mmCIF file of C-alpha atoms in Angstrom:
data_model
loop_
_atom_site.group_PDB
_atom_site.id
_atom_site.type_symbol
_atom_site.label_atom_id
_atom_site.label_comp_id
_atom_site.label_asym_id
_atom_site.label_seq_id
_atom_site.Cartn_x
_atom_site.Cartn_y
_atom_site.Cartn_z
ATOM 1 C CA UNK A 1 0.000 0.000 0.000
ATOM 2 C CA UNK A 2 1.427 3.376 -0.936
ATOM 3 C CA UNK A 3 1.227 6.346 1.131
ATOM 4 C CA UNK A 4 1.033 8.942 -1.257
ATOM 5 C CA UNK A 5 0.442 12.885 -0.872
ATOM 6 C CA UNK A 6 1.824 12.986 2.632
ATOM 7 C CA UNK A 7 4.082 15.159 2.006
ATOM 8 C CA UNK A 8 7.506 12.737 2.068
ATOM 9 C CA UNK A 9 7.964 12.009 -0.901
ATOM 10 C CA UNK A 10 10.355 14.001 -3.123
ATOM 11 C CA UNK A 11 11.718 15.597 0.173
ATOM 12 C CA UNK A 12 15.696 16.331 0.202
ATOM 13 C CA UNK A 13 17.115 16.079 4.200
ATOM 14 C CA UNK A 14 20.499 15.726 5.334
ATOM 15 C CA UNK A 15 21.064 11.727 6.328
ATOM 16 C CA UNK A 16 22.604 12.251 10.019
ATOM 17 C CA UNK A 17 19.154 14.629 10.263
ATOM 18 C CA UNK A 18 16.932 12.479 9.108
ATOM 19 C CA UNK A 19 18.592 9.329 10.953
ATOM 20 C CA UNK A 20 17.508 10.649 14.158
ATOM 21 C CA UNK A 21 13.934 11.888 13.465
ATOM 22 C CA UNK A 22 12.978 8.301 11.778
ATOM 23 C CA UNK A 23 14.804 6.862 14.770
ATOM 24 C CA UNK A 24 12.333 9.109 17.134
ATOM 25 C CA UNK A 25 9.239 7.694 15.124
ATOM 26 C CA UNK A 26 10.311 3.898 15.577
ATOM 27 C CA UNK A 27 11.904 3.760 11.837
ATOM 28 C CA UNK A 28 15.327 2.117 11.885
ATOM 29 C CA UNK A 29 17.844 1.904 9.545
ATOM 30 C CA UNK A 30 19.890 -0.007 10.767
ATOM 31 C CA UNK A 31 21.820 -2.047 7.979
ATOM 32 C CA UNK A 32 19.253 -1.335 5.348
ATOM 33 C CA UNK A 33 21.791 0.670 3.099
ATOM 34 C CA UNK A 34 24.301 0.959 0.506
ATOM 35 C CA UNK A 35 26.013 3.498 -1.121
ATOM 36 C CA UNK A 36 23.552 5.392 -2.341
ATOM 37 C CA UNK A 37 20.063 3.968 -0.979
ATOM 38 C CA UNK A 38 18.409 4.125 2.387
ATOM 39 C CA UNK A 39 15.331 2.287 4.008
ATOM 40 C CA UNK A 40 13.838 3.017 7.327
ATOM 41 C CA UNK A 41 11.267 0.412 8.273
ATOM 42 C CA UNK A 42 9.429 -0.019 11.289
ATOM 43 C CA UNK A 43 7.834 -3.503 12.553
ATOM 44 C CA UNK A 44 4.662 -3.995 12.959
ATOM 45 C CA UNK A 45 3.102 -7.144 14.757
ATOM 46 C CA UNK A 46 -0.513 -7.769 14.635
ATOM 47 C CA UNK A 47 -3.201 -10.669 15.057
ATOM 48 C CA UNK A 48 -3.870 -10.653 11.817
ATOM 49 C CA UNK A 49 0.489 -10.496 10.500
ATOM 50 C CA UNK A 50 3.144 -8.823 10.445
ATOM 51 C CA UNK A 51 3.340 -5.571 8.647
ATOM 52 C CA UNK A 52 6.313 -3.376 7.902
ATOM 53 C CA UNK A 53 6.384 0.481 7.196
ATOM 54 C CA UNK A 54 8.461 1.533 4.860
ATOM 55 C CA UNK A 55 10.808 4.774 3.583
ATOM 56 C CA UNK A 56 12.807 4.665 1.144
ATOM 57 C CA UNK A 57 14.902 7.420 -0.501
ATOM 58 C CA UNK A 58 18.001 7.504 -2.226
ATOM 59 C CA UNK A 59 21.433 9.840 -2.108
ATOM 60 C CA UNK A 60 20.873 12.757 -4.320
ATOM 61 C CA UNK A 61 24.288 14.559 -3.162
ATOM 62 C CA UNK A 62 27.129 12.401 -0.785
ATOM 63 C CA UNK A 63 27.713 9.349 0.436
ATOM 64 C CA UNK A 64 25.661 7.579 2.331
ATOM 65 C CA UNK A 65 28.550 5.280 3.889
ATOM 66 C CA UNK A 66 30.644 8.263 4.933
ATOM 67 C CA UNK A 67 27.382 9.544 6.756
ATOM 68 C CA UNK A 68 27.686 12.692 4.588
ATOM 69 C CA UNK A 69 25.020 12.752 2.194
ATOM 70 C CA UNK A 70 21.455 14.219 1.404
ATOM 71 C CA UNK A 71 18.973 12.305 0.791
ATOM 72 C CA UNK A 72 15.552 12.558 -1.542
ATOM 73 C CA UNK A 73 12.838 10.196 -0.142
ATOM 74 C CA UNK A 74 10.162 8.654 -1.368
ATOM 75 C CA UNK A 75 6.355 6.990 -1.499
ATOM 76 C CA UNK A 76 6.188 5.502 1.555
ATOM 77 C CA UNK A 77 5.072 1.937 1.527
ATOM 78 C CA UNK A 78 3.353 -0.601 4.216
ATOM 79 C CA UNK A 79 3.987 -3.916 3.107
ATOM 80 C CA UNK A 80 2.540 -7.459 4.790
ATOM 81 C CA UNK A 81 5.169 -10.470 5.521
ATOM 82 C CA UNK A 82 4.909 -13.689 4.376
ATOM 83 C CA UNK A 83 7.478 -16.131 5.878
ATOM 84 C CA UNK A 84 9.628 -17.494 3.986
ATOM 85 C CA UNK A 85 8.758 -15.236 0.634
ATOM 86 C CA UNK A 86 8.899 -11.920 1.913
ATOM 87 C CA UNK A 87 6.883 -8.651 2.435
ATOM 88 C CA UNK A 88 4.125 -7.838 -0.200
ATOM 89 C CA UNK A 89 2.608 -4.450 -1.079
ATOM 90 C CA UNK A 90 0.270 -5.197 -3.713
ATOM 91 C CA UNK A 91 -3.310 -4.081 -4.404
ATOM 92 C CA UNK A 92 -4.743 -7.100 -3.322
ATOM 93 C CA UNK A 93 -3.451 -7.053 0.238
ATOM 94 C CA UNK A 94 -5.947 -6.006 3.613
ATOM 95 C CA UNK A 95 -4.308 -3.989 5.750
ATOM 96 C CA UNK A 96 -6.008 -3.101 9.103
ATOM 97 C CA UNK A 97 -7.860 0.503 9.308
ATOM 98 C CA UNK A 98 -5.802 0.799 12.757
ATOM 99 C CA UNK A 99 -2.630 0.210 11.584
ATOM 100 C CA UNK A 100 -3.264 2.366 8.162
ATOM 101 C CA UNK A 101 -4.378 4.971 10.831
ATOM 102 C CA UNK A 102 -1.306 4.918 12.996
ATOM 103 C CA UNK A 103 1.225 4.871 9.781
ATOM 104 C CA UNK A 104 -0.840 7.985 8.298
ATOM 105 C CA UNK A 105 -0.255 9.877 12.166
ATOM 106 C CA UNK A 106 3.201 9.024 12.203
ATOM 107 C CA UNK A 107 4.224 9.737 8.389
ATOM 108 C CA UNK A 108 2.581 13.414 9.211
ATOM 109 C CA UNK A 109 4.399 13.458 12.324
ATOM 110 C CA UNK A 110 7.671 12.404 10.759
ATOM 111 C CA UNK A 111 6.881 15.243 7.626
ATOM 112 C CA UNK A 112 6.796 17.952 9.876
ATOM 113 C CA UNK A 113 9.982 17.395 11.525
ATOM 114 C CA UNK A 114 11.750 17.000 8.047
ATOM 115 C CA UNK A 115 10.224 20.189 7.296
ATOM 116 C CA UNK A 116 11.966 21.881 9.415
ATOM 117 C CA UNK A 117 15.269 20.770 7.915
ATOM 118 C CA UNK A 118 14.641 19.772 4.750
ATOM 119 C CA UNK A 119 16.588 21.578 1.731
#
């Protein structure tokens, strides 16, 4: 499921920035990098699965490695796992109301911290 018009998407932060606001919100990074590319997820564990939020962007100036690098994001996504196959975002997915809900709050709550910062 895409997220769209919230704001995020085609936003330009610096990465050390935007590390700790996702952080803040529950979205880690952790190893979920390279070079140039960036995903904060955060878990989601429900009766009915488990769900994943997702942000991706990509480095549009820097290096992501050398923690010096800004960063465009985009769409945000909330995806459903499937053990062993992976997470799916398609159409035909049911997401919760609750959990749609709580991703929308948070995305708007992420947005206007970004805002604040963002180039």
């Amino acid at each position: 499921m895409k997220f769209e018009n919230v704001g995020l998407e085609n936003v330009k932060a610096d990465l050390n920035r935007l590390d700790e606001v996702m952080l803040d919100h529950g979205l880690v990074r952790e190893g979920q990098w390279d070079y140039e590319r960036v995903t904060y997820d955060r878990k989601f564990i429900l009766k009915e699965g488990t769900f994943y939020l997702r942000v991706f962007g990509y480095a549009v100036e820097g290096d992501v490695g050398a923690h010096k690098a800004t960063v465009q994001l985009m769409t945000p996504l909330l995806g459903k796992h499937y053990y062993p196959h992976g997470v799916e975002y398609g159409e035909g997915e049911a997401f919760p109301k609750g959990l749609v809900s709580q991703c929308e709050k948070l995305l708007n709550e992420v947005k206007v911290e970004v805002e604040k910062f963002a180039k």
